[in-house]
């Protein structure tokens, strides 16, 4: 089996552009040459790698090689940056060194609460530029499957092919509300009737944490009036200001609880397990990023 870098680059260009013609334009070759490279790669590995649809998408086997293409880019760019720095030595202004692109995926709460210092530390220690793609923690492995990111914070414990999974702990969500709001809408705690009519704040329509908390208090099928705030910091503020009740990470709401501006509505809580999945690759950058993520998560997750 022979896999060459031209074939990998062509596969990535086809999936990125959606058509063989778009890949040809980006690679400055003919569509026929693109087709020949893809066929040669498929023949070499004995697998169909691209679904010839519009847009063209990678098959499950193609996704494996798509990740390999991105991994090859990371390794070669890292090596180039390292060699450039070593070759020029002290004559090079470190600010002029090329930066390696590090795409990762995160859920909003981790990004708002504890991930930013990790990004800063990585960019202080290495010549890198971190890109964060944000989605719900239950959906972030899709970025890994397509090779879009090198690592993802996810609630999915099932390891993506070619990746390694590390359990970090759980984000604990508490049911809380503005103190005056709680007194008005929930004078007797989270009762079914009050849950059905009290305004509720959800992150977005993928948010299942609220539903999980409600199920612990009632078996009735209820549809509370809901305000959607798709930003972790603003979600927290909306609950604290009285837009509705919601489930907020314990680490994020601790100060407001201590100050008495919000009230915890229930002894029940919801724990969302969080994992760090990343490419199984011998890379100092991924190793250091993993170590920083594990250390930071230990301070905030349960």
CSV table of C-alpha atoms in Angstrom, one decimal:
chain,number,residue,atom,x,y,z
A,1,UNK,CA,0.0,0.0,0.0
A,2,UNK,CA,1.4,3.4,-1.0
A,3,UNK,CA,-0.1,6.7,0.1
A,4,UNK,CA,1.6,9.8,-1.2
A,5,UNK,CA,1.2,13.3,-0.1
A,6,UNK,CA,-0.2,14.5,-3.5
A,7,UNK,CA,-3.0,12.0,-3.2
A,8,UNK,CA,-3.8,13.1,0.4
A,9,UNK,CA,-3.8,16.8,-0.6
A,10,UNK,CA,-6.1,16.1,-3.5
A,11,UNK,CA,-8.5,14.1,-1.3
A,12,UNK,CA,-8.6,17.0,1.1
A,13,UNK,CA,-9.1,19.5,-1.7
A,14,UNK,CA,-12.1,17.5,-3.1
A,15,UNK,CA,-13.9,17.3,0.2
A,16,UNK,CA,-13.1,20.9,1.0
A,17,UNK,CA,-14.3,22.2,-2.4
A,18,UNK,CA,-17.2,19.8,-2.8
A,19,UNK,CA,-16.4,19.0,-6.4
A,20,UNK,CA,-13.4,17.7,-8.5
A,21,UNK,CA,-13.5,21.0,-10.5
A,22,UNK,CA,-13.2,23.1,-7.3
A,23,UNK,CA,-10.3,20.9,-6.2
A,24,UNK,CA,-8.6,21.3,-9.6
A,25,UNK,CA,-8.8,25.1,-9.3
A,26,UNK,CA,-7.4,25.2,-5.8
A,27,UNK,CA,-4.5,22.8,-6.7
A,28,UNK,CA,-3.9,24.5,-10.1
A,29,UNK,CA,-4.3,21.2,-12.0
A,30,UNK,CA,-7.0,19.8,-14.4
A,31,UNK,CA,-10.1,18.0,-13.2
A,32,UNK,CA,-8.8,15.0,-15.1
A,33,UNK,CA,-5.7,15.0,-13.0
A,34,UNK,CA,-7.8,15.3,-9.8
A,35,UNK,CA,-9.8,12.2,-10.9
A,36,UNK,CA,-6.6,10.3,-11.7
A,37,UNK,CA,-5.1,11.1,-8.3
A,38,UNK,CA,-8.2,10.0,-6.4
A,39,UNK,CA,-8.5,6.8,-8.4
A,40,UNK,CA,-4.9,6.0,-7.8
A,41,UNK,CA,-5.3,6.6,-4.1
A,42,UNK,CA,-8.4,4.4,-4.0
A,43,UNK,CA,-6.7,1.7,-5.9
A,44,UNK,CA,-3.7,1.8,-3.6
A,45,UNK,CA,-5.8,1.4,-0.4
A,46,UNK,CA,-8.4,-0.8,-2.0
A,47,UNK,CA,-11.3,1.4,-0.7
A,48,UNK,CA,-13.7,3.9,-2.1
A,49,UNK,CA,-12.7,7.2,-0.5
A,50,UNK,CA,-15.1,9.7,-2.1
A,51,UNK,CA,-18.8,9.7,-2.7
A,52,UNK,CA,-19.3,11.2,-6.2
A,53,UNK,CA,-22.2,13.3,-5.1
A,54,UNK,CA,-22.8,17.1,-5.1
A,55,UNK,CA,-21.1,18.1,-2.9
A,56,UNK,CA,-18.6,15.3,-2.9
A,57,UNK,CA,-18.1,13.9,0.6
A,58,UNK,CA,-15.6,11.4,2.1
A,59,UNK,CA,-16.7,7.9,2.9
A,60,UNK,CA,-15.9,6.4,6.3
A,61,UNK,CA,-12.6,5.1,4.9
A,62,UNK,CA,-12.0,8.4,3.2
A,63,UNK,CA,-12.4,10.2,6.6
A,64,UNK,CA,-9.5,8.1,7.9
A,65,UNK,CA,-7.2,9.4,5.1
A,66,UNK,CA,-8.7,12.9,5.4
A,67,UNK,CA,-7.5,13.0,9.0
A,68,UNK,CA,-4.1,11.6,7.8
A,69,UNK,CA,-3.9,14.5,5.3
A,70,UNK,CA,-4.5,17.0,8.1
A,71,UNK,CA,-2.0,15.2,10.4
A,72,UNK,CA,0.6,15.3,7.6
A,73,UNK,CA,0.0,19.1,7.3
A,74,UNK,CA,0.4,19.5,11.0
A,75,UNK,CA,3.7,17.5,11.1
A,76,UNK,CA,5.2,19.2,8.1
A,77,UNK,CA,4.2,22.7,9.2
A,78,UNK,CA,5.5,22.0,12.7
A,79,UNK,CA,8.8,20.7,11.3
A,80,UNK,CA,9.2,23.7,9.0
A,81,UNK,CA,8.5,26.1,11.9
A,82,UNK,CA,11.1,24.3,14.1
A,83,UNK,CA,13.7,24.1,11.3
A,84,UNK,CA,13.2,27.8,10.4
A,85,UNK,CA,13.7,28.8,14.0
A,86,UNK,CA,16.8,26.6,14.5
A,87,UNK,CA,18.4,27.6,11.2
A,88,UNK,CA,18.1,31.3,11.8
A,89,UNK,CA,19.0,30.9,15.5
A,90,UNK,CA,19.2,34.1,17.6
A,91,UNK,CA,19.2,36.3,14.4
A,92,UNK,CA,15.5,35.7,14.0
A,93,UNK,CA,12.9,37.8,15.8
A,94,UNK,CA,10.6,35.1,17.4
A,95,UNK,CA,7.6,37.2,16.4
A,96,UNK,CA,8.4,36.5,12.7
A,97,UNK,CA,8.3,32.7,13.1
A,98,UNK,CA,5.6,30.9,11.1
A,99,UNK,CA,2.7,29.8,13.4
A,100,UNK,CA,1.2,26.3,13.2
A,101,UNK,CA,-2.5,26.1,12.9
A,102,UNK,CA,-4.1,24.1,15.7
A,103,UNK,CA,-7.9,23.6,15.2
A,104,UNK,CA,-9.8,22.2,18.2
A,105,UNK,CA,-13.5,21.8,19.1
A,106,UNK,CA,-15.1,22.9,22.4
A,107,UNK,CA,-18.5,23.3,24.0
A,108,UNK,CA,-19.4,26.8,25.0
A,109,UNK,CA,-19.3,26.3,28.8
A,110,UNK,CA,-15.7,24.9,28.8
A,111,UNK,CA,-14.6,27.7,26.5
A,112,UNK,CA,-16.2,30.3,28.8
A,113,UNK,CA,-15.0,28.8,32.1
A,114,UNK,CA,-11.6,27.2,31.8
A,115,UNK,CA,-10.3,26.6,28.2
A,116,UNK,CA,-9.1,30.1,27.4
A,117,UNK,CA,-6.0,30.0,29.7
A,118,UNK,CA,-5.0,26.8,28.0
A,119,UNK,CA,-5.1,28.5,24.6
A,120,UNK,CA,-3.0,31.4,26.0
A,121,UNK,CA,-0.5,29.0,27.5
A,122,UNK,CA,-0.1,27.1,24.2
A,123,UNK,CA,0.4,30.3,22.2
A,124,UNK,CA,3.0,31.6,24.8
A,125,UNK,CA,5.0,28.3,24.7
A,126,UNK,CA,4.8,27.5,21.0
A,127,UNK,CA,4.5,29.3,17.7
A,128,UNK,CA,0.9,28.2,17.1
A,129,UNK,CA,-2.4,29.8,16.3
A,130,UNK,CA,-5.3,28.0,17.9
A,131,UNK,CA,-8.7,28.0,16.2
A,132,UNK,CA,-11.7,26.9,18.3
A,133,UNK,CA,-14.8,25.5,16.6
A,134,UNK,CA,-17.8,25.6,19.0
A,135,UNK,CA,-20.7,23.2,19.1
A,136,UNK,CA,-22.7,21.2,21.7
A,137,UNK,CA,-20.4,18.7,23.5
A,138,UNK,CA,-22.6,15.8,22.1
A,139,UNK,CA,-21.8,16.8,18.5
A,140,UNK,CA,-18.1,17.8,18.6
A,141,UNK,CA,-16.8,14.3,17.5
A,142,UNK,CA,-18.2,15.1,14.0
A,143,UNK,CA,-15.3,17.6,13.6
A,144,UNK,CA,-12.9,14.8,14.4
A,145,UNK,CA,-14.5,12.3,12.0
A,146,UNK,CA,-14.0,14.8,9.1
A,147,UNK,CA,-10.5,15.7,10.1
A,148,UNK,CA,-11.6,19.3,10.7
A,149,UNK,CA,-10.0,19.5,14.2
A,150,UNK,CA,-7.1,17.7,15.8
A,151,UNK,CA,-8.9,17.3,19.2
A,152,UNK,CA,-12.3,17.9,20.7
A,153,UNK,CA,-14.0,18.3,24.0
A,154,UNK,CA,-16.9,16.0,23.8
A,155,UNK,CA,-19.5,14.1,25.9
A,156,UNK,CA,-19.2,11.1,23.6
A,157,UNK,CA,-17.0,8.4,25.1
A,158,UNK,CA,-16.9,6.4,21.9
A,159,UNK,CA,-13.5,6.9,20.4
A,160,UNK,CA,-13.3,8.0,16.8
A,161,UNK,CA,-11.1,5.8,14.6
A,162,UNK,CA,-7.5,7.0,14.7
A,163,UNK,CA,-8.0,9.0,17.9
A,164,UNK,CA,-7.3,8.6,21.6
A,165,UNK,CA,-9.9,9.4,24.4
A,166,UNK,CA,-9.1,10.8,27.8
A,167,UNK,CA,-11.8,11.3,30.5
A,168,UNK,CA,-11.6,14.7,32.1
A,169,UNK,CA,-14.5,14.7,34.6
A,170,UNK,CA,-18.0,16.0,34.6
A,171,UNK,CA,-19.4,19.5,34.3
A,172,UNK,CA,-22.0,19.8,37.1
A,173,UNK,CA,-25.1,21.8,36.3
A,174,UNK,CA,-27.4,23.3,39.0
A,175,UNK,CA,-30.9,24.5,38.6
A,176,UNK,CA,-30.9,28.2,39.6
A,177,UNK,CA,-32.9,31.4,39.2
A,178,UNK,CA,-32.8,35.0,40.2
A,179,UNK,CA,-33.8,35.2,43.9
A,180,UNK,CA,-36.9,37.3,43.2
A,181,UNK,CA,-37.8,35.2,40.2
A,182,UNK,CA,-37.6,32.0,42.3
A,183,UNK,CA,-39.9,33.5,45.0
A,184,UNK,CA,-42.5,34.5,42.5
A,185,UNK,CA,-42.6,31.4,40.2
A,186,UNK,CA,-41.5,28.6,42.5
A,187,UNK,CA,-42.8,29.4,46.0
A,188,UNK,CA,-43.0,25.7,46.7
A,189,UNK,CA,-40.0,24.5,44.8
A,190,UNK,CA,-40.0,22.8,41.3
A,191,UNK,CA,-43.6,21.6,41.2
A,192,UNK,CA,-45.0,20.3,37.9
A,193,UNK,CA,-47.6,23.1,37.5
A,194,UNK,CA,-45.0,25.8,38.1
A,195,UNK,CA,-42.4,24.1,35.8
A,196,UNK,CA,-45.0,24.2,33.0
A,197,UNK,CA,-45.7,27.9,33.2
A,198,UNK,CA,-42.5,29.5,34.6
A,199,UNK,CA,-40.2,31.1,31.9
A,200,UNK,CA,-37.1,29.0,31.2
A,201,UNK,CA,-33.8,29.8,29.6
A,202,UNK,CA,-32.2,27.2,27.3
A,203,UNK,CA,-28.9,27.5,25.5
A,204,UNK,CA,-30.2,26.4,22.1
A,205,UNK,CA,-32.5,23.7,20.6
A,206,UNK,CA,-29.8,21.0,21.1
A,207,UNK,CA,-29.8,21.7,24.8
A,208,UNK,CA,-30.9,18.5,26.7
A,209,UNK,CA,-29.7,19.5,30.1
A,210,UNK,CA,-33.0,21.3,31.0
A,211,UNK,CA,-35.1,18.3,29.9
A,212,UNK,CA,-33.0,16.0,32.0
A,213,UNK,CA,-33.5,18.1,35.1
A,214,UNK,CA,-37.2,18.5,34.5
A,215,UNK,CA,-37.6,14.7,34.3
A,216,UNK,CA,-36.2,14.4,37.8
A,217,UNK,CA,-39.1,16.4,39.1
A,218,UNK,CA,-42.1,15.4,37.0
A,219,UNK,CA,-43.2,12.7,34.5
A,220,UNK,CA,-45.6,15.1,32.9
A,221,UNK,CA,-44.9,16.2,29.3
A,222,UNK,CA,-44.5,19.9,29.7
A,223,UNK,CA,-43.3,22.6,27.3
A,224,UNK,CA,-42.3,25.7,29.4
A,225,UNK,CA,-42.1,29.1,27.7
A,226,UNK,CA,-38.5,29.2,26.6
A,227,UNK,CA,-35.9,31.9,25.9
A,228,UNK,CA,-32.9,30.8,23.9
A,229,UNK,CA,-29.5,32.4,24.7
A,230,UNK,CA,-26.7,30.6,22.6
A,231,UNK,CA,-23.8,32.0,24.5
A,232,UNK,CA,-22.4,30.6,27.8
A,233,UNK,CA,-21.6,34.0,29.5
A,234,UNK,CA,-24.8,35.7,28.3
A,235,UNK,CA,-26.9,32.6,29.3
A,236,UNK,CA,-25.5,32.9,32.8
A,237,UNK,CA,-26.3,36.6,32.9
A,238,UNK,CA,-29.8,36.1,31.5
A,239,UNK,CA,-30.6,33.7,34.4
A,240,UNK,CA,-29.1,35.9,37.0
A,241,UNK,CA,-31.0,38.9,35.7
A,242,UNK,CA,-34.3,37.1,35.9
A,243,UNK,CA,-35.1,36.2,32.2
A,244,UNK,CA,-36.0,32.7,33.5
A,245,UNK,CA,-34.7,29.8,35.4
A,246,UNK,CA,-31.9,27.6,34.0
A,247,UNK,CA,-29.2,25.1,34.6
A,248,UNK,CA,-25.8,26.7,35.0
A,249,UNK,CA,-22.4,25.1,35.6
A,250,UNK,CA,-21.6,25.1,39.3
A,251,UNK,CA,-18.2,26.6,38.7
A,252,UNK,CA,-19.8,29.5,36.8
A,253,UNK,CA,-22.6,30.3,39.3
A,254,UNK,CA,-20.7,29.8,42.6
A,255,UNK,CA,-20.0,33.5,43.2
A,256,UNK,CA,-23.6,34.5,42.5
A,257,UNK,CA,-24.9,31.8,44.9
A,258,UNK,CA,-22.6,33.0,47.6
A,259,UNK,CA,-23.7,36.6,47.0
A,260,UNK,CA,-27.4,35.6,47.2
A,261,UNK,CA,-28.3,37.1,43.8
A,262,UNK,CA,-29.4,33.6,42.6
A,263,UNK,CA,-31.1,30.7,44.4
A,264,UNK,CA,-30.6,27.0,43.9
A,265,UNK,CA,-34.0,25.6,43.1
A,266,UNK,CA,-33.3,21.9,43.6
A,267,UNK,CA,-31.0,19.5,45.3
A,268,UNK,CA,-30.9,17.5,42.0
A,269,UNK,CA,-28.1,18.3,39.6
A,270,UNK,CA,-27.1,17.1,36.1
A,271,UNK,CA,-23.5,15.9,35.5
A,272,UNK,CA,-22.3,15.9,31.9
A,273,UNK,CA,-19.2,13.7,31.4
A,274,UNK,CA,-16.5,15.4,29.4
A,275,UNK,CA,-13.8,13.7,27.3
A,276,UNK,CA,-10.8,15.0,25.4
A,277,UNK,CA,-10.5,13.1,22.1
A,278,UNK,CA,-7.5,13.8,19.9
A,279,UNK,CA,-5.5,12.4,17.0
A,280,UNK,CA,-3.3,9.5,18.0
A,281,UNK,CA,-0.2,11.2,16.7
A,282,UNK,CA,3.4,11.5,18.0
A,283,UNK,CA,3.3,15.3,18.2
A,284,UNK,CA,4.9,17.5,21.0
A,285,UNK,CA,2.1,20.1,20.3
A,286,UNK,CA,-0.7,17.6,20.9
A,287,UNK,CA,1.1,16.2,23.9
A,288,UNK,CA,1.5,19.6,25.5
A,289,UNK,CA,-2.1,20.7,24.6
A,290,UNK,CA,-3.4,17.5,26.2
A,291,UNK,CA,-1.4,18.0,29.4
A,292,UNK,CA,-2.7,21.6,29.7
A,293,UNK,CA,-6.3,20.5,29.1
A,294,UNK,CA,-6.1,17.7,31.6
A,295,UNK,CA,-4.6,20.0,34.3
A,296,UNK,CA,-7.1,22.8,33.7
A,297,UNK,CA,-10.1,20.5,33.6
A,298,UNK,CA,-9.1,19.0,37.0
A,299,UNK,CA,-9.7,22.4,38.7
A,300,UNK,CA,-13.2,22.8,37.4
A,301,UNK,CA,-14.8,19.4,36.7
A,302,UNK,CA,-16.1,16.9,39.2
